[in-house]
mmCIF file of C-alpha atoms in Angstrom:
data_model
loop_
_atom_site.group_PDB
_atom_site.id
_atom_site.type_symbol
_atom_site.label_atom_id
_atom_site.label_comp_id
_atom_site.label_asym_id
_atom_site.label_seq_id
_atom_site.Cartn_x
_atom_site.Cartn_y
_atom_site.Cartn_z
ATOM 1 C CA SER A 21 -0.086 -0.088 0.075
ATOM 2 C CA ALA A 22 1.058 3.842 -0.179
ATOM 3 C CA VAL A 23 0.178 6.636 1.978
ATOM 4 C CA ILE A 24 -0.123 9.962 0.114
ATOM 5 C CA SER A 25 0.193 13.265 1.851
ATOM 6 C CA GLN A 26 -0.823 16.252 -0.203
ATOM 7 C CA LYS A 27 -0.853 19.941 0.676
ATOM 8 C CA PRO A 28 -2.392 22.424 0.837
ATOM 9 C CA SER A 29 -5.755 20.736 1.275
ATOM 10 C CA ARG A 30 -7.542 23.917 -0.214
ATOM 11 C CA ASP A 31 -6.785 27.461 -1.017
ATOM 12 C CA ILE A 32 -8.424 30.419 -2.399
ATOM 13 C CA CYS A 33 -6.210 32.362 -4.822
ATOM 14 C CA GLN A 34 -6.313 35.426 -7.053
ATOM 15 C CA ARG A 35 -6.466 35.371 -10.711
ATOM 16 C CA GLY A 36 -3.114 35.680 -12.334
ATOM 17 C CA THR A 37 -1.222 34.026 -9.480
ATOM 18 C CA SER A 38 0.275 30.700 -9.255
ATOM 19 C CA LEU A 39 -0.011 27.862 -6.776
ATOM 20 C CA THR A 40 2.288 25.072 -6.165
ATOM 21 C CA ILE A 41 0.860 21.660 -4.740
ATOM 22 C CA GLN A 42 3.113 19.190 -2.883
ATOM 23 C CA CYS A 43 2.598 15.478 -2.894
ATOM 24 C CA GLN A 44 4.621 13.176 -0.450
ATOM 25 C CA VAL A 45 4.519 9.328 -0.753
ATOM 26 C CA ASP A 46 5.596 7.074 2.212
ATOM 27 C CA SER A 47 7.557 4.736 -0.225
ATOM 28 C CA GLN A 48 9.542 4.946 -3.449
ATOM 29 C CA VAL A 49 7.703 4.837 -6.521
ATOM 30 C CA THR A 50 8.840 5.069 -10.020
ATOM 31 C CA MET A 51 5.692 7.053 -11.367
ATOM 32 C CA MET A 52 3.565 9.546 -9.861
ATOM 33 C CA PHE A 53 0.275 10.852 -11.532
ATOM 34 C CA TRP A 54 -1.591 14.310 -11.356
ATOM 35 C CA TYR A 55 -5.420 14.609 -11.920
ATOM 36 C CA ARG A 56 -7.770 17.283 -12.100
ATOM 37 C CA GLN A 57 -11.450 16.798 -11.057
ATOM 38 C CA GLN A 58 -13.482 19.879 -12.202
ATOM 39 C CA PRO A 59 -16.581 20.530 -10.234
ATOM 40 C CA GLY A 60 -19.230 17.766 -10.753
ATOM 41 C CA GLN A 61 -16.948 15.932 -13.256
ATOM 42 C CA SER A 62 -14.703 12.909 -13.150
ATOM 43 C CA LEU A 63 -11.021 12.710 -12.884
ATOM 44 C CA THR A 64 -8.784 13.778 -15.883
ATOM 45 C CA LEU A 65 -5.172 12.822 -15.965
ATOM 46 C CA ILE A 66 -2.930 15.909 -16.257
ATOM 47 C CA ALA A 67 0.386 14.390 -16.454
ATOM 48 C CA THR A 68 2.865 11.440 -15.432
ATOM 49 C CA ALA A 69 5.890 12.431 -13.520
ATOM 50 C CA ASN A 70 8.863 10.245 -13.531
ATOM 51 C CA GLN A 71 11.895 10.972 -11.478
ATOM 52 C CA GLY A 72 14.829 12.184 -13.369
ATOM 53 C CA SER A 73 13.039 13.178 -16.432
ATOM 54 C CA GLU A 74 10.476 15.533 -17.936
ATOM 55 C CA ALA A 75 6.700 14.888 -17.186
ATOM 56 C CA THR A 76 4.575 13.390 -19.750
ATOM 57 C CA TYR A 77 1.491 15.576 -20.343
ATOM 58 C CA GLU A 78 -1.811 14.562 -21.672
ATOM 59 C CA SER A 79 -3.763 16.031 -24.522
ATOM 60 C CA GLY A 80 -4.878 19.554 -23.484
ATOM 61 C CA PHE A 81 -2.380 20.048 -20.839
ATOM 62 C CA VAL A 82 1.028 21.788 -21.266
ATOM 63 C CA ILE A 83 4.065 22.281 -19.269
ATOM 64 C CA ASP A 84 3.912 26.238 -19.122
ATOM 65 C CA LYS A 85 0.577 26.032 -17.456
ATOM 66 C CA PHE A 86 1.033 23.197 -15.261
ATOM 67 C CA PRO A 87 4.908 22.703 -14.483
ATOM 68 C CA ILE A 88 5.787 19.546 -12.552
ATOM 69 C CA SER A 89 8.955 18.706 -10.568
ATOM 70 C CA ARG A 90 9.936 15.206 -9.412
ATOM 71 C CA PRO A 91 13.237 15.574 -7.483
ATOM 72 C CA ASN A 92 13.351 12.077 -5.924
ATOM 73 C CA LEU A 93 11.164 8.930 -5.794
ATOM 74 C CA THR A 94 8.845 10.100 -2.988
ATOM 75 C CA PHE A 95 7.953 13.590 -3.836
ATOM 76 C CA SER A 96 6.446 15.660 -6.590
ATOM 77 C CA THR A 97 4.978 19.185 -7.170
ATOM 78 C CA LEU A 98 2.285 20.437 -9.492
ATOM 79 C CA THR A 99 2.287 24.194 -10.072
ATOM 80 C CA VAL A 100 -0.997 25.786 -11.660
ATOM 81 C CA SER A 101 0.344 28.900 -13.250
ATOM 82 C CA ASN A 102 -1.385 32.157 -14.127
ATOM 83 C CA MET A 103 -4.695 31.037 -12.751
ATOM 84 C CA SER A 104 -7.943 31.719 -14.089
ATOM 85 C CA PRO A 105 -11.379 31.121 -12.522
ATOM 86 C CA GLU A 106 -11.563 27.880 -14.970
ATOM 87 C CA ASP A 107 -8.900 26.426 -12.940
ATOM 88 C CA SER A 108 -11.081 26.004 -9.909
ATOM 89 C CA SER A 109 -10.868 22.455 -9.415
ATOM 90 C CA ILE A 110 -9.709 19.628 -7.108
ATOM 91 C CA TYR A 111 -6.229 18.520 -7.960
ATOM 92 C CA LEU A 112 -5.052 14.916 -6.885
ATOM 93 C CA CYS A 113 -1.835 13.148 -7.018
ATOM 94 C CA SER A 114 -1.825 9.437 -7.418
ATOM 95 C CA VAL A 115 0.535 6.385 -7.411
ATOM 96 C CA GLU A 116 -0.179 2.963 -8.891
ATOM 97 C CA THR A 117 0.897 -0.432 -8.059
ATOM 98 C CA GLU A 118 0.018 -3.483 -10.328
ATOM 99 C CA THR A 119 -3.307 -3.918 -8.600
ATOM 100 C CA GLU A 120 -4.431 -0.620 -7.083
ATOM 101 C CA ALA A 121 -4.114 3.203 -7.350
ATOM 102 C CA PHE A 122 -3.894 5.319 -4.465
ATOM 103 C CA PHE A 123 -4.772 8.872 -4.062
ATOM 104 C CA GLY A 124 -3.935 11.927 -1.966
ATOM 105 C CA GLN A 125 -6.894 13.658 -0.322
ATOM 106 C CA GLY A 126 -6.862 16.305 -2.810
ATOM 107 C CA THR A 127 -6.319 20.068 -3.040
ATOM 108 C CA ARG A 128 -9.373 22.082 -3.564
ATOM 109 C CA LEU A 129 -8.525 25.258 -5.461
ATOM 110 C CA THR A 130 -10.717 28.195 -5.895
ATOM 111 C CA VAL A 131 -9.624 31.047 -8.084
ATOM 112 C CA VAL A 132 -11.426 34.201 -7.547
ATOM 113 C CA GLY B 24 -9.451 3.688 -26.654
ATOM 114 C CA ASN B 25 -10.745 2.733 -23.292
ATOM 115 C CA SER B 26 -13.723 4.221 -21.986
ATOM 116 C CA VAL B 27 -16.175 4.014 -18.980
ATOM 117 C CA THR B 28 -19.816 4.680 -18.998
ATOM 118 C CA GLN B 29 -21.378 5.194 -15.593
ATOM 119 C CA MET B 30 -24.983 5.851 -14.553
ATOM 120 C CA GLU B 31 -25.626 9.458 -14.088
ATOM 121 C CA GLY B 32 -26.769 10.716 -10.745
ATOM 122 C CA PRO B 33 -27.566 12.010 -8.357
ATOM 123 C CA VAL B 34 -29.098 9.089 -6.626
ATOM 124 C CA THR B 35 -31.139 9.577 -3.399
ATOM 125 C CA LEU B 36 -32.121 6.470 -1.532
ATOM 126 C CA SER B 37 -33.782 5.906 1.943
ATOM 127 C CA GLU B 38 -31.684 4.098 4.467
ATOM 128 C CA GLU B 39 -31.868 0.184 4.053
ATOM 129 C CA ALA B 40 -32.788 0.477 0.421
ATOM 130 C CA PHE B 41 -31.169 -1.550 -2.426
ATOM 131 C CA LEU B 42 -28.428 0.262 -4.542
ATOM 132 C CA THR B 43 -27.450 -0.536 -8.041
ATOM 133 C CA ILE B 44 -24.995 1.906 -9.914
ATOM 134 C CA ASN B 45 -24.587 0.645 -13.418
ATOM 135 C CA CYS B 46 -21.269 0.774 -15.150
ATOM 136 C CA THR B 47 -20.291 -0.435 -18.599
ATOM 137 C CA TYR B 48 -16.950 -0.213 -20.312
ATOM 138 C CA THR B 49 -14.980 -0.429 -23.626
ATOM 139 C CA ALA B 50 -11.620 -1.555 -23.694
ATOM 140 C CA THR B 51 -9.081 -3.768 -25.765
ATOM 141 C CA GLY B 52 -7.433 -6.661 -24.112
ATOM 142 C CA TYR B 53 -8.332 -7.845 -20.558
ATOM 143 C CA PRO B 54 -8.596 -4.808 -18.337
ATOM 144 C CA SER B 55 -8.958 -4.837 -14.523
ATOM 145 C CA LEU B 56 -12.184 -2.975 -13.228
ATOM 146 C CA PHE B 57 -12.448 -0.841 -9.993
ATOM 147 C CA TRP B 58 -14.874 0.991 -8.039
ATOM 148 C CA TYR B 59 -13.507 4.082 -6.107
ATOM 149 C CA VAL B 60 -15.399 6.150 -3.565
ATOM 150 C CA GLN B 61 -15.006 9.614 -2.528
ATOM 151 C CA TYR B 62 -16.492 10.850 0.705
ATOM 152 C CA PRO B 63 -17.211 14.521 1.226
ATOM 153 C CA GLY B 64 -13.821 16.529 1.548
ATOM 154 C CA GLU B 65 -11.741 13.557 1.046
ATOM 155 C CA GLY B 66 -9.676 11.871 -1.717
ATOM 156 C CA LEU B 67 -10.562 8.775 -3.820
ATOM 157 C CA GLN B 68 -10.329 5.280 -1.917
ATOM 158 C CA LEU B 69 -10.550 2.094 -3.476
ATOM 159 C CA LEU B 70 -13.890 0.345 -2.617
ATOM 160 C CA LEU B 71 -13.361 -3.012 -4.644
ATOM 161 C CA LYS B 72 -11.813 -4.620 -7.644
ATOM 162 C CA ALA B 73 -11.916 -7.404 -10.086
ATOM 163 C CA THR B 74 -9.003 -8.452 -12.306
ATOM 164 C CA LYS B 75 -10.634 -11.127 -14.725
ATOM 165 C CA ALA B 76 -13.957 -11.973 -15.936
ATOM 166 C CA ASP B 77 -16.498 -13.464 -13.601
ATOM 167 C CA ASP B 78 -14.605 -12.171 -10.663
ATOM 168 C CA LYS B 79 -16.556 -10.646 -8.014
ATOM 169 C CA GLY B 80 -15.277 -7.711 -5.830
ATOM 170 C CA SER B 81 -16.630 -7.035 -2.624
ATOM 171 C CA ASN B 82 -16.031 -4.750 0.330
ATOM 172 C CA LYS B 83 -18.132 -3.122 3.089
ATOM 173 C CA GLY B 84 -21.319 -4.843 1.762
ATOM 174 C CA PHE B 85 -20.895 -3.782 -1.870
ATOM 175 C CA GLU B 86 -20.419 -6.128 -4.682
ATOM 176 C CA ALA B 87 -19.647 -6.011 -8.399
ATOM 177 C CA THR B 88 -19.249 -8.793 -10.872
ATOM 178 C CA TYR B 89 -16.873 -8.401 -13.915
ATOM 179 C CA ARG B 90 -19.112 -9.413 -16.895
ATOM 180 C CA LYS B 91 -17.176 -9.751 -19.899
ATOM 181 C CA GLU B 92 -20.166 -10.714 -22.035
ATOM 182 C CA THR B 93 -21.928 -7.563 -21.184
ATOM 183 C CA THR B 94 -18.852 -5.444 -20.461
ATOM 184 C CA SER B 95 -20.225 -4.303 -17.350
ATOM 185 C CA PHE B 96 -19.312 -3.993 -13.691
ATOM 186 C CA HIS B 97 -22.423 -3.002 -11.870
ATOM 187 C CA LEU B 98 -22.202 -1.807 -8.174
ATOM 188 C CA GLU B 99 -24.581 -3.214 -5.693
ATOM 189 C CA LYS B 100 -25.531 -3.109 -2.074
ATOM 190 C CA GLY B 101 -28.447 -4.741 -0.388
ATOM 191 C CA SER B 102 -29.010 -2.193 2.334
ATOM 192 C CA VAL B 103 -27.491 1.189 2.212
ATOM 193 C CA GLN B 104 -26.788 3.318 5.124
ATOM 194 C CA VAL B 105 -26.493 7.079 5.762
ATOM 195 C CA SER B 106 -22.696 6.800 5.893
ATOM 196 C CA ASP B 107 -22.464 5.428 2.324
ATOM 197 C CA SER B 108 -23.343 8.854 1.042
ATOM 198 C CA ALA B 109 -20.453 9.718 -1.348
ATOM 199 C CA VAL B 110 -19.571 9.828 -4.926
ATOM 200 C CA TYR B 111 -18.905 6.575 -6.524
ATOM 201 C CA PHE B 112 -16.470 6.143 -9.628
ATOM 202 C CA CYS B 113 -16.132 3.168 -11.904
ATOM 203 C CA ALA B 114 -12.666 2.783 -13.217
ATOM 204 C CA LEU B 115 -10.699 0.602 -15.771
ATOM 205 C CA GLY B 116 -7.164 -0.277 -15.868
ATOM 206 C CA SER B 117 -5.409 -1.160 -18.890
ATOM 207 C CA TYR B 118 -3.737 -4.424 -19.458
ATOM 208 C CA GLY B 119 -5.073 -6.120 -16.348
ATOM 209 C CA SER B 120 -3.532 -3.785 -14.003
ATOM 210 C CA ALA B 121 -4.236 -0.433 -12.098
ATOM 211 C CA ARG B 122 -2.062 1.627 -14.453
ATOM 212 C CA GLN B 123 -3.443 4.112 -16.658
ATOM 213 C CA LEU B 124 -6.725 4.359 -15.162
ATOM 214 C CA THR B 125 -9.770 5.540 -17.069
ATOM 215 C CA PHE B 126 -12.579 6.846 -14.866
ATOM 216 C CA GLY B 127 -16.235 7.235 -15.256
ATOM 217 C CA SER B 128 -18.131 10.375 -14.572
ATOM 218 C CA GLY B 129 -19.007 9.482 -11.140
ATOM 219 C CA THR B 130 -22.413 9.001 -9.391
ATOM 220 C CA GLN B 131 -23.438 11.194 -6.370
ATOM 221 C CA LEU B 132 -25.139 8.977 -3.799
ATOM 222 C CA THR B 133 -27.261 10.409 -0.988
ATOM 223 C CA VAL B 134 -28.769 8.104 1.471
ATOM 224 C CA LEU B 135 -31.593 9.698 3.780
ATOM 225 C CA PRO B 136 -32.279 8.385 7.304
#
């Protein structure tokens, strides 16, 4: 199993600013995943973060808007840059074993 | 590509009622199937899973059977409780694993006392 600590749990930010979300795992993992959950919708994968290489972004997501760091095998950050109200969502980090995916508790972001 | 179609909500039931949340999928190969639950203010937790056809996943009174012939993985519970109020997500993992999950749209369940 894996325990994931994510912070902040929530934040209210001004448009045009940036927020960095941190994700700490209690064991070493090769890949970490960042998801977005827009209000009333399902989870959408933003990117996959591998240690020692650039993150791989899904269609519709770009590095300039969502830069990701992965300095070691237990930690990753996601930055939401130049925020607008449309970025108001829950952001979750995740790690996967062969049989199960584990999620952080999420960061509820509101952009005003 | 893979996709998951989930019964739309919200669903409102009285305590002790029977619950069914429908989930069908489209996938190549032999995926694993999952139900995740998201309680208010929390992240997603795995509720149950099935890794091959005819497997039945079960946990906390919830059950779902992997039906390859109907490409379905419907979630059921015989008697819901107020504490079951949450959002339920059906998900599919590629190649029989939990990797590269594809999620359904989620179903909000509210159980009234």
